[in-house]
Amino acid sequence: MSDTSRILCPVLSQRIMSAEEAAELIPAGAKVGMSGFTGAGYPKAVPGALAERIRRLNAENSTPFRISVWTGASTAPELDGVLAEVDGIEMRLPFQSDPICRNRINNGTMDYVDYHLSEVSQYAWSGFLGKMDIALIEVAGIREDGSLIPSSSIGNNKTWIEQADKIILEVNSKQNAKLEGMHDVYYGTALPPNRKPIMLTDPADRIGEQYMVCPPEKVIAVVETAAPDRNSPFKPSDDTSKRIAGHILDFFNREIEMGRLPKELLPIQSGVGNIPNAVLEGLDAGPYKDLTAFTEVIQDGMLKMLKSGTLKVASATAFSLSPDGIKEFDDNIDFYRDKIILRQQDISNHPELARRLGVIAMNGLIECDLYGNVNSTHIMGTRMMNGIGGSGDFARNGYLSIFVSPSTAKDGAISAIVPMVSHVDHTEHDVKIIVTEQGLADLRGLSPRQRAHEIINNCAHPDFRPALIDYYERALHSGRGMHTPHLLEEALSWHRRYEETGHM
Amino acid sequence: MSDTSRILCPVLSQRIMSAEEAAELIPAGAKVGMSGFTGAGYPKAVPGALAERIRRLNAENSTPFRISVWTGASTAPELDGVLAEVDGIEMRLPFQSDPICRNRINNGTMDYVDYHLSEVSQYAWSGFLGKMDIALIEVAGIREDGSLIPSSSIGNNKTWIEQADKIILEVNSKQNAKLEGMHDVYYGTALPPNRKPIMLTDPADRIGEQYMVCPPEKVIAVVETAAPDRNSPFKPSDDTSKRIAGHILDFFNREIEMGRLPKELLPIQSGVGNIPNAVLEGLDAGPYKDLTAFTEVIQDGMLKMLKSGTLKVASATAFSLSPDGIKEFDDNIDFYRDKIILRQQDISNHPELARRLGVIAMNGLIECDLYGNVNSTHIMGTRMMNGIGGSGDFARNGYLSIFVSPSTAKDGAISAIVPMVSHVDHTEHDVKIIVTEQGLADLRGLSPRQRAHEIINNCAHPDFRPALIDYYERALHSGRGMHTPHLLEEALSWHRRYEETGHM
């Protein structure tokens, strides 16, 4: 599968080896910075070869061989899955969505640290996480001077390449060669006290380089691959998603009418999944034109919006497309090339930029309580789902924070609106809008008691509404504080009831 | 008490009237933006006159006369106290510390909205909070052209003056006339999509104007006052505060040794109170030189550090000094004038600047749980103490977030370390360091289970340690998720026990 036209640097072409040979260069206990963000641009071959090596060595030795894995965000079965399966990951950060990985996190055999995605590179630069040993990075090509053409995500790659002593590159010939030039890698970063303003004032601005700098002397292996990114089929919007999208679109229209949003809205940040895609479809069907996106991930809906002119530019750190989306993108890359900019995640998610641009942040929630506290990560307070991702970066610092979910889960057994959330990722101070298929709660300017009315009446499922009102009323008259009324002895009883009976 | 030398604008000197006359101009239901931040620079006379008017009218009428009060942060008995006493406040934001006000918030007779202090002006500009009717602002003087010399705090004054249709000014001749020139009011703010980078890269930078712009035609009243700011006597550091400060200083020293902090540290943000003052005293006694502060409030400890050269510059939005501190400042204002810069709070607390400068954020906590979630605002989950203030602005976006508290409260009846906090203001994603007099827990790079060990062993009081370990161990082996082990049926039982027995 050699495609040496992708490796133009003479020095680095001498370091081409097999994935198995490269995996031998990763020692036990290593902190490895890997590429990969929402299933795009992760290394496809070396993690599998390393997992095989770990399986072999662990069968022979009593001292387990494990590494720490730092990525951009979630990867794929070929990375998180295979390494978790052989119990090869000691510590994982900052986001994952792999079922085997998740299982290890929740059965206590893997340590997982759940960071805001904007902050990971700062953590690494600062030395707070210890020294990174090896960077394992997928690229679309290596140029003559050794600089790198990023592939379908950038994530933390710039930082990993800077921080690691040794670098292993995977050159993936399945990545579209025309990705070249779509990236914007910003080299103005620094640790304080040497930081400067980031001179980006529009999602379309380019402030960096098209390529990643990579000192050839640090590269210990180059592995050629030809494998597609993980991608999931695009599911057509269901009725619930469409109703949620409808409430959001009504809200945007009202805000525009009231002069609180421009008619081009403000740069959109959108989580991945059915509901966000339904919102994007709704925007695309509406009267909107020349919108912009300043987000983490380019999903199918954004391609359609770019095609129709609803969206004029999308800035992100990664793609997350369906097979159909990938085909559309590959077939029409010349159209998309100048309308999509991929940045490193410490820029795509930067608090400075989210605040300045005034991002409209739309993210999913697992549960929300009467007072607007949102849980994005934990099932029943103890089990990690995926991670906070960039939701905190955008919700805290953006202009509008919108959290969405169907009002129930598990066929109606679970209410997304609960008396008290079992874990808090977004505090009452950061949550402006809650939306379910039932309706939209606009929490701006409301005290906790006022929020409770808005959330129960507009967002809770009718099956759970009476119980929520009952809890709230009894809390209000319990003799405890009436700023945030709670019955501490019952506050988490809905979760316990679910654990005990399978129904909240 | 007329001191017309402070009112040089001929047009505005014609609008001088009594506080009682000015109070008549505030209608029922008005949204009033008042000056004031941590007991500095709040209006001294009109709120009291208004309270008197409300008392009189409410005795006569059945429709209650109430207003909404928006400030910078906490004020004083002459504002929050008198208005709360007559039940004159319908809605209060964004921070308060008044006992009467707090009582109304917690008995359900006042709505209170607790915002990040950096975000309040954005809320007001955006129209999310509705239209502000009147701004009531204390100033140190009015210049010939009608521009204003701010007094001992700026807070949200620039925004209130811009947003309100009508303005009432209090000119306080007790404010030191030499405050003139110490302020830096930034007029480069805008709503998105028109925001530009804020070109501040050092706490000493000046990016704005010394005066506040104020259209004379909007000014409906000018009231002369001569009253001091609220101020509390400075209490010498107690043993607990000194031990907490000692742990923080040891930590700074280690970080400098490891090359993770420069020897001048990074700009310090410090909450107000005994513990922060003890830390400042500790820094002042140590080998530090040329430190900087980028914070909300200038407290006594900072004056001493400026005097000794430990601190070279302090940027804030307000003073909060003891009577001795005020005397020191007034007596030596020529020394302090070029070393202290007062800014509006949307700049002093701006996420862009906190991240760029890499602020070291030190703030108090009410309680912290095993996994590093921090409650800064609620007593036993339901009763508001003061508010989140700027702690979230700095903790989320700064370089280091340090939360401090004695390990127990109420003579040992309450543990500051609990299984699960009863309210979350700072999530596990935002809390890096916890310090009690027992020791320091460095949570950076640790998974939730690892954090639990660090917090129990280093921070919990020995009297509560066995019960915390017992809870944690049972949660770990309960069959629930082991990422964030909890026993939901017991998680808040310490708070219930305190409510029932007076002891956790």
mmCIF file with all atom_site columns, N, CA and C in Angstrom, chain B residues 108-154:
data_model
loop_
_atom_site.group_PDB
_atom_site.id
_atom_site.type_symbol
_atom_site.label_atom_id
_atom_site.label_alt_id
_atom_site.label_comp_id
_atom_site.label_asym_id
_atom_site.label_entity_id
_atom_site.label_seq_id
_atom_site.pdbx_PDB_ins_code
_atom_site.Cartn_x
_atom_site.Cartn_y
_atom_site.Cartn_z
_atom_site.occupancy
_atom_site.B_iso_or_equiv
_atom_site.pdbx_formal_charge
_atom_site.auth_seq_id
_atom_site.auth_comp_id
_atom_site.auth_asym_id
_atom_site.auth_atom_id
_atom_site.pdbx_PDB_model_num
ATOM 1   N N  . GLY B 1 108 ? -37.546 33.777 50.677 1.00 0.00 ? 108 GLY B N  1
ATOM 2   C CA . GLY B 1 108 ? -38.387 33.756 49.486 1.00 0.00 ? 108 GLY B CA 1
ATOM 3   C C  . GLY B 1 108 ? -39.070 35.068 49.161 1.00 0.00 ? 108 GLY B C  1
ATOM 4   N N  . THR B 1 109 ? -38.677 36.164 49.816 1.00 0.00 ? 109 THR B N  1
ATOM 5   C CA . THR B 1 109 ? -39.340 37.440 49.518 1.00 0.00 ? 109 THR B CA 1
ATOM 6   C C  . THR B 1 109 ? -38.504 38.338 48.589 1.00 0.00 ? 109 THR B C  1
ATOM 7   N N  . MET B 1 110 ? -37.372 37.832 48.118 1.00 0.00 ? 110 MET B N  1
ATOM 8   C CA . MET B 1 110 ? -36.601 38.590 47.124 1.00 0.00 ? 110 MET B CA 1
ATOM 9   C C  . MET B 1 110 ? -36.029 37.609 46.116 1.00 0.00 ? 110 MET B C  1
ATOM 10  N N  . ASP B 1 111 ? -36.135 37.940 44.834 1.00 0.00 ? 111 ASP B N  1
ATOM 11  C CA . ASP B 1 111 ? -35.499 37.123 43.805 1.00 0.00 ? 111 ASP B CA 1
ATOM 12  C C  . ASP B 1 111 ? -34.064 37.605 43.612 1.00 0.00 ? 111 ASP B C  1
ATOM 13  N N  . TYR B 1 112 ? -33.186 36.638 43.505 1.00 0.00 ? 112 TYR B N  1
ATOM 14  C CA . TYR B 1 112 ? -31.767 36.961 43.402 1.00 0.00 ? 112 TYR B CA 1
ATOM 15  C C  . TYR B 1 112 ? -31.173 36.142 42.260 1.00 0.00 ? 112 TYR B C  1
ATOM 16  N N  . VAL B 1 113 ? -30.447 36.805 41.384 1.00 0.00 ? 113 VAL B N  1
ATOM 17  C CA . VAL B 1 113 ? -29.805 36.112 40.267 1.00 0.00 ? 113 VAL B CA 1
ATOM 18  C C  . VAL B 1 113 ? -28.295 36.262 40.404 1.00 0.00 ? 113 VAL B C  1
ATOM 19  N N  . ASP B 1 114 ? -27.642 35.119 40.453 1.00 0.00 ? 114 ASP B N  1
ATOM 20  C CA . ASP B 1 114 ? -26.237 35.044 40.835 1.00 0.00 ? 114 ASP B CA 1
ATOM 21  C C  . ASP B 1 114 ? -25.376 34.809 39.597 1.00 0.00 ? 114 ASP B C  1
ATOM 22  N N  . TYR B 1 115 ? -24.844 35.891 39.039 1.00 0.00 ? 115 TYR B N  1
ATOM 23  C CA . TYR B 1 115 ? -24.078 35.804 37.795 1.00 0.00 ? 115 TYR B CA 1
ATOM 24  C C  . TYR B 1 115 ? -22.574 35.904 38.031 1.00 0.00 ? 115 TYR B C  1
ATOM 25  N N  . HIS B 1 116 ? -21.836 35.320 37.079 1.00 0.00 ? 116 HIS B N  1
ATOM 26  C CA . HIS B 1 116 ? -20.404 35.618 37.005 1.00 0.00 ? 116 HIS B CA 1
ATOM 27  C C  . HIS B 1 116 ? -20.252 37.135 36.827 1.00 0.00 ? 116 HIS B C  1
ATOM 28  N N  . LEU B 1 117 ? -19.386 37.749 37.613 1.00 0.00 ? 117 LEU B N  1
ATOM 29  C CA . LEU B 1 117 ? -19.307 39.215 37.571 1.00 0.00 ? 117 LEU B CA 1
ATOM 30  C C  . LEU B 1 117 ? -18.844 39.754 36.221 1.00 0.00 ? 117 LEU B C  1
ATOM 31  N N  . SER B 1 118 ? -18.066 38.977 35.496 1.00 0.00 ? 118 SER B N  1
ATOM 32  C CA . SER B 1 118 ? -17.608 39.456 34.174 1.00 0.00 ? 118 SER B CA 1
ATOM 33  C C  . SER B 1 118 ? -18.751 39.539 33.183 1.00 0.00 ? 118 SER B C  1
ATOM 34  N N  . GLU B 1 119 ? -19.801 38.781 33.447 1.00 0.00 ? 119 GLU B N  1
ATOM 35  C CA . GLU B 1 119 ? -20.810 38.583 32.413 1.00 0.00 ? 119 GLU B CA 1
ATOM 36  C C  . GLU B 1 119 ? -22.005 39.528 32.545 1.00 0.00 ? 119 GLU B C  1
ATOM 37  N N  . VAL B 1 120 ? -22.083 40.239 33.647 1.00 0.00 ? 120 VAL B N  1
ATOM 38  C CA . VAL B 1 120 ? -23.273 41.046 33.916 1.00 0.00 ? 120 VAL B CA 1
ATOM 39  C C  . VAL B 1 120 ? -23.461 42.124 32.849 1.00 0.00 ? 120 VAL B C  1
ATOM 40  N N  . SER B 1 121 ? -22.380 42.782 32.476 1.00 0.00 ? 121 SER B N  1
ATOM 41  C CA . SER B 1 121 ? -22.537 43.865 31.502 1.00 0.00 ? 121 SER B CA 1
ATOM 42  C C  . SER B 1 121 ? -22.947 43.302 30.147 1.00 0.00 ? 121 SER B C  1
ATOM 43  N N  . GLN B 1 122 ? -22.420 42.140 29.792 1.00 0.00 ? 122 GLN B N  1
ATOM 44  C CA . GLN B 1 122 ? -22.852 41.502 28.539 1.00 0.00 ? 122 GLN B CA 1
ATOM 45  C C  . GLN B 1 122 ? -24.353 41.215 28.590 1.00 0.00 ? 122 GLN B C  1
ATOM 46  N N  . TYR B 1 123 ? -24.809 40.721 29.719 1.00 0.00 ? 123 TYR B N  1
ATOM 47  C CA . TYR B 1 123 ? -26.244 40.481 29.884 1.00 0.00 ? 123 TYR B CA 1
ATOM 48  C C  . TYR B 1 123 ? -27.029 41.769 29.676 1.00 0.00 ? 123 TYR B C  1
ATOM 49  N N  . ALA B 1 124 ? -26.553 42.848 30.269 1.00 0.00 ? 124 ALA B N  1
ATOM 50  C CA . ALA B 1 124 ? -27.287 44.109 30.174 1.00 0.00 ? 124 ALA B CA 1
ATOM 51  C C  . ALA B 1 124 ? -27.262 44.658 28.742 1.00 0.00 ? 124 ALA B C  1
ATOM 52  N N  . TRP B 1 125 ? -26.103 44.678 28.121 1.00 0.00 ? 125 TRP B N  1
ATOM 53  C CA . TRP B 1 125 ? -26.009 45.190 26.740 1.00 0.00 ? 125 TRP B CA 1
ATOM 54  C C  . TRP B 1 125 ? -26.922 44.422 25.802 1.00 0.00 ? 125 TRP B C  1
ATOM 55  N N  . SER B 1 126 ? -26.967 43.094 26.024 1.00 0.00 ? 126 SER B N  1
ATOM 56  C CA . SER B 1 126 ? -27.658 42.232 25.061 1.00 0.00 ? 126 SER B CA 1
ATOM 57  C C  . SER B 1 126 ? -29.166 42.403 25.134 1.00 0.00 ? 126 SER B C  1
ATOM 58  N N  . GLY B 1 127 ? -29.633 43.040 26.191 1.00 0.00 ? 127 GLY B N  1
ATOM 59  C CA . GLY B 1 127 ? -31.074 43.176 26.340 1.00 0.00 ? 127 GLY B CA 1
ATOM 60  C C  . GLY B 1 127 ? -31.735 41.973 26.974 1.00 0.00 ? 127 GLY B C  1
ATOM 61  N N  . PHE B 1 128 ? -30.951 40.978 27.374 1.00 0.00 ? 128 PHE B N  1
ATOM 62  C CA . PHE B 1 128 ? -31.525 39.771 27.976 1.00 0.00 ? 128 PHE B CA 1
ATOM 63  C C  . PHE B 1 128 ? -32.262 40.086 29.277 1.00 0.00 ? 128 PHE B C  1
ATOM 64  N N  . LEU B 1 129 ? -31.838 41.145 29.961 1.00 0.00 ? 129 LEU B N  1
ATOM 65  C CA . LEU B 1 129 ? -32.413 41.437 31.272 1.00 0.00 ? 129 LEU B CA 1
ATOM 66  C C  . LEU B 1 129 ? -33.502 42.507 31.197 1.00 0.00 ? 129 LEU B C  1
ATOM 67  N N  . GLY B 1 130 ? -33.821 42.901 30.007 1.00 0.00 ? 130 GLY B N  1
ATOM 68  C CA . GLY B 1 130 ? -34.784 44.003 29.871 1.00 0.00 ? 130 GLY B CA 1
ATOM 69  C C  . GLY B 1 130 ? -34.067 45.339 29.958 1.00 0.00 ? 130 GLY B C  1
ATOM 70  N N  . LYS B 1 131 ? -34.824 46.384 29.785 1.00 0.00 ? 131 LYS B N  1
ATOM 71  C CA . LYS B 1 131 ? -34.264 47.734 29.705 1.00 0.00 ? 131 LYS B CA 1
ATOM 72  C C  . LYS B 1 131 ? -34.009 48.312 31.092 1.00 0.00 ? 131 LYS B C  1
ATOM 73  N N  . MET B 1 132 ? -32.809 48.810 31.300 1.00 0.00 ? 132 MET B N  1
ATOM 74  C CA . MET B 1 132 ? -32.520 49.496 32.557 1.00 0.00 ? 132 MET B CA 1
ATOM 75  C C  . MET B 1 132 ? -33.142 50.890 32.512 1.00 0.00 ? 132 MET B C  1
ATOM 76  N N  . ASP B 1 133 ? -33.792 51.288 33.590 1.00 0.00 ? 133 ASP B N  1
ATOM 77  C CA . ASP B 1 133 ? -34.460 52.590 33.596 1.00 0.00 ? 133 ASP B CA 1
ATOM 78  C C  . ASP B 1 133 ? -33.560 53.710 34.106 1.00 0.00 ? 133 ASP B C  1
ATOM 79  N N  . ILE B 1 134 ? -32.916 53.439 35.220 1.00 0.00 ? 134 ILE B N  1
ATOM 80  C CA . ILE B 1 134 ? -32.164 54.510 35.872 1.00 0.00 ? 134 ILE B CA 1
ATOM 81  C C  . ILE B 1 134 ? -30.816 53.986 36.350 1.00 0.00 ? 134 ILE B C  1
ATOM 82  N N  . ALA B 1 135 ? -29.782 54.807 36.155 1.00 0.00 ? 135 ALA B N  1
ATOM 83  C CA . ALA B 1 135 ? -28.481 54.504 36.752 1.00 0.00 ? 135 ALA B CA 1
ATOM 84  C C  . ALA B 1 135 ? -28.274 55.460 37.924 1.00 0.00 ? 135 ALA B C  1
ATOM 85  N N  . LEU B 1 136 ? -27.844 54.908 39.047 1.00 0.00 ? 136 LEU B N  1
ATOM 86  C CA . LEU B 1 136 ? -27.588 55.708 40.253 1.00 0.00 ? 136 LEU B CA 1
ATOM 87  C C  . LEU B 1 136 ? -26.138 55.456 40.647 1.00 0.00 ? 136 LEU B C  1
ATOM 88  N N  . ILE B 1 137 ? -25.302 56.443 40.377 1.00 0.00 ? 137 ILE B N  1
ATOM 89  C CA . ILE B 1 137 ? -23.862 56.207 40.377 1.00 0.00 ? 137 ILE B CA 1
ATOM 90  C C  . ILE B 1 137 ? -23.158 57.209 41.288 1.00 0.00 ? 137 ILE B C  1
ATOM 91  N N  . GLU B 1 138 ? -22.324 56.703 42.186 1.00 0.00 ? 138 GLU B N  1
ATOM 92  C CA . GLU B 1 138 ? -21.453 57.595 42.955 1.00 0.00 ? 138 GLU B CA 1
ATOM 93  C C  . GLU B 1 138 ? -20.205 57.908 42.137 1.00 0.00 ? 138 GLU B C  1
ATOM 94  N N  . VAL B 1 139 ? -19.815 59.174 42.169 1.00 0.00 ? 139 VAL B N  1
ATOM 95  C CA . VAL B 1 139 ? -18.566 59.585 41.528 1.00 0.00 ? 139 VAL B CA 1
ATOM 96  C C  . VAL B 1 139 ? -17.774 60.467 42.492 1.00 0.00 ? 139 VAL B C  1
ATOM 97  N N  . ALA B 1 140 ? -16.492 60.656 42.168 1.00 0.00 ? 140 ALA B N  1
ATOM 98  C CA . ALA B 1 140 ? -15.652 61.530 42.991 1.00 0.00 ? 140 ALA B CA 1
ATOM 99  C C  . ALA B 1 140 ? -15.723 62.973 42.516 1.00 0.00 ? 140 ALA B C  1
ATOM 100 N N  . GLY B 1 141 ? -16.231 63.158 41.308 1.00 0.00 ? 141 GLY B N  1
ATOM 101 C CA . GLY B 1 141 ? -16.340 64.526 40.805 1.00 0.00 ? 141 GLY B CA 1
ATOM 102 C C  . GLY B 1 141 ? -16.896 64.541 39.388 1.00 0.00 ? 141 GLY B C  1
ATOM 103 N N  . ILE B 1 142 ? -17.371 65.734 38.998 1.00 0.00 ? 142 ILE B N  1
ATOM 104 C CA . ILE B 1 142 ? -17.867 65.935 37.628 1.00 0.00 ? 142 ILE B CA 1
ATOM 105 C C  . ILE B 1 142 ? -17.011 67.015 36.990 1.00 0.00 ? 142 ILE B C  1
ATOM 106 N N  . ARG B 1 143 ? -16.445 66.718 35.822 1.00 0.00 ? 143 ARG B N  1
ATOM 107 C CA . ARG B 1 143 ? -15.557 67.679 35.173 1.00 0.00 ? 143 ARG B CA 1
ATOM 108 C C  . ARG B 1 143 ? -16.365 68.679 34.343 1.00 0.00 ? 143 ARG B C  1
ATOM 109 N N  . GLU B 1 144 ? -15.683 69.678 33.881 1.00 0.00 ? 144 GLU B N  1
ATOM 110 C CA . GLU B 1 144 ? -16.354 70.756 33.149 1.00 0.00 ? 144 GLU B CA 1
ATOM 111 C C  . GLU B 1 144 ? -17.177 70.266 31.970 1.00 0.00 ? 144 GLU B C  1
ATOM 112 N N  . ASP B 1 145 ? -16.619 69.263 31.262 1.00 0.00 ? 145 ASP B N  1
ATOM 113 C CA . ASP B 1 145 ? -17.316 68.756 30.071 1.00 0.00 ? 145 ASP B CA 1
ATOM 114 C C  . ASP B 1 145 ? -18.388 67.718 30.412 1.00 0.00 ? 145 ASP B C  1
ATOM 115 N N  . GLY B 1 146 ? -18.641 67.531 31.687 1.00 0.00 ? 146 GLY B N  1
ATOM 116 C CA . GLY B 1 146 ? -19.667 66.569 32.078 1.00 0.00 ? 146 GLY B CA 1
ATOM 117 C C  . GLY B 1 146 ? -19.146 65.161 32.279 1.00 0.00 ? 146 GLY B C  1
ATOM 118 N N  . SER B 1 147 ? -17.889 64.912 31.921 1.00 0.00 ? 147 SER B N  1
ATOM 119 C CA . SER B 1 147 ? -17.337 63.574 32.151 1.00 0.00 ? 147 SER B CA 1
ATOM 120 C C  . SER B 1 147 ? -17.118 63.378 33.646 1.00 0.00 ? 147 SER B C  1
ATOM 121 N N  . LEU B 1 148 ? -17.056 62.118 34.053 1.00 0.00 ? 148 LEU B N  1
ATOM 122 C CA . LEU B 1 148 ? -17.110 61.781 35.471 1.00 0.00 ? 148 LEU B CA 1
ATOM 123 C C  . LEU B 1 148 ? -15.792 61.217 35.979 1.00 0.00 ? 148 LEU B C  1
ATOM 124 N N  . ILE B 1 149 ? -15.436 61.633 37.185 1.00 0.00 ? 149 ILE B N  1
ATOM 125 C CA . ILE B 1 149 ? -14.284 61.037 37.865 1.00 0.00 ? 149 ILE B CA 1
ATOM 126 C C  . ILE B 1 149 ? -14.829 59.907 38.735 1.00 0.00 ? 149 ILE B C  1
ATOM 127 N N  . PRO B 1 150 ? -14.500 58.652 38.403 1.00 0.00 ? 150 PRO B N  1
ATOM 128 C CA . PRO B 1 150 ? -15.042 57.549 39.205 1.00 0.00 ? 150 PRO B CA 1
ATOM 129 C C  . PRO B 1 150 ? -14.534 57.636 40.634 1.00 0.00 ? 150 PRO B C  1
ATOM 130 N N  . SER B 1 151 ? -15.236 56.955 41.542 1.00 0.00 ? 151 SER B N  1
ATOM 131 C CA . SER B 1 151 ? -14.779 56.966 42.931 1.00 0.00 ? 151 SER B CA 1
ATOM 132 C C  . SER B 1 151 ? -14.013 55.685 43.252 1.00 0.00 ? 151 SER B C  1
ATOM 133 N N  . SER B 1 152 ? -14.313 55.043 44.353 1.00 0.00 ? 152 SER B N  1
ATOM 134 C CA . SER B 1 152 ? -13.455 53.947 44.830 1.00 0.00 ? 152 SER B CA 1
ATOM 135 C C  . SER B 1 152 ? -13.788 52.588 44.217 1.00 0.00 ? 152 SER B C  1
ATOM 136 N N  . SER B 1 153 ? -14.717 52.548 43.304 1.00 0.00 ? 153 SER B N  1
ATOM 137 C CA . SER B 1 153 ? -14.935 51.343 42.500 1.00 0.00 ? 153 SER B CA 1
ATOM 138 C C  . SER B 1 153 ? -15.487 51.767 41.152 1.00 0.00 ? 153 SER B C  1
ATOM 139 N N  . ILE B 1 154 ? -15.272 50.930 40.154 1.00 0.00 ? 154 ILE B N  1
ATOM 140 C CA . ILE B 1 154 ? -15.924 51.197 38.861 1.00 0.00 ? 154 ILE B CA 1
ATOM 141 C C  . ILE B 1 154 ? -17.043 50.191 38.650 1.00 0.00 ? 154 ILE B C  1
#
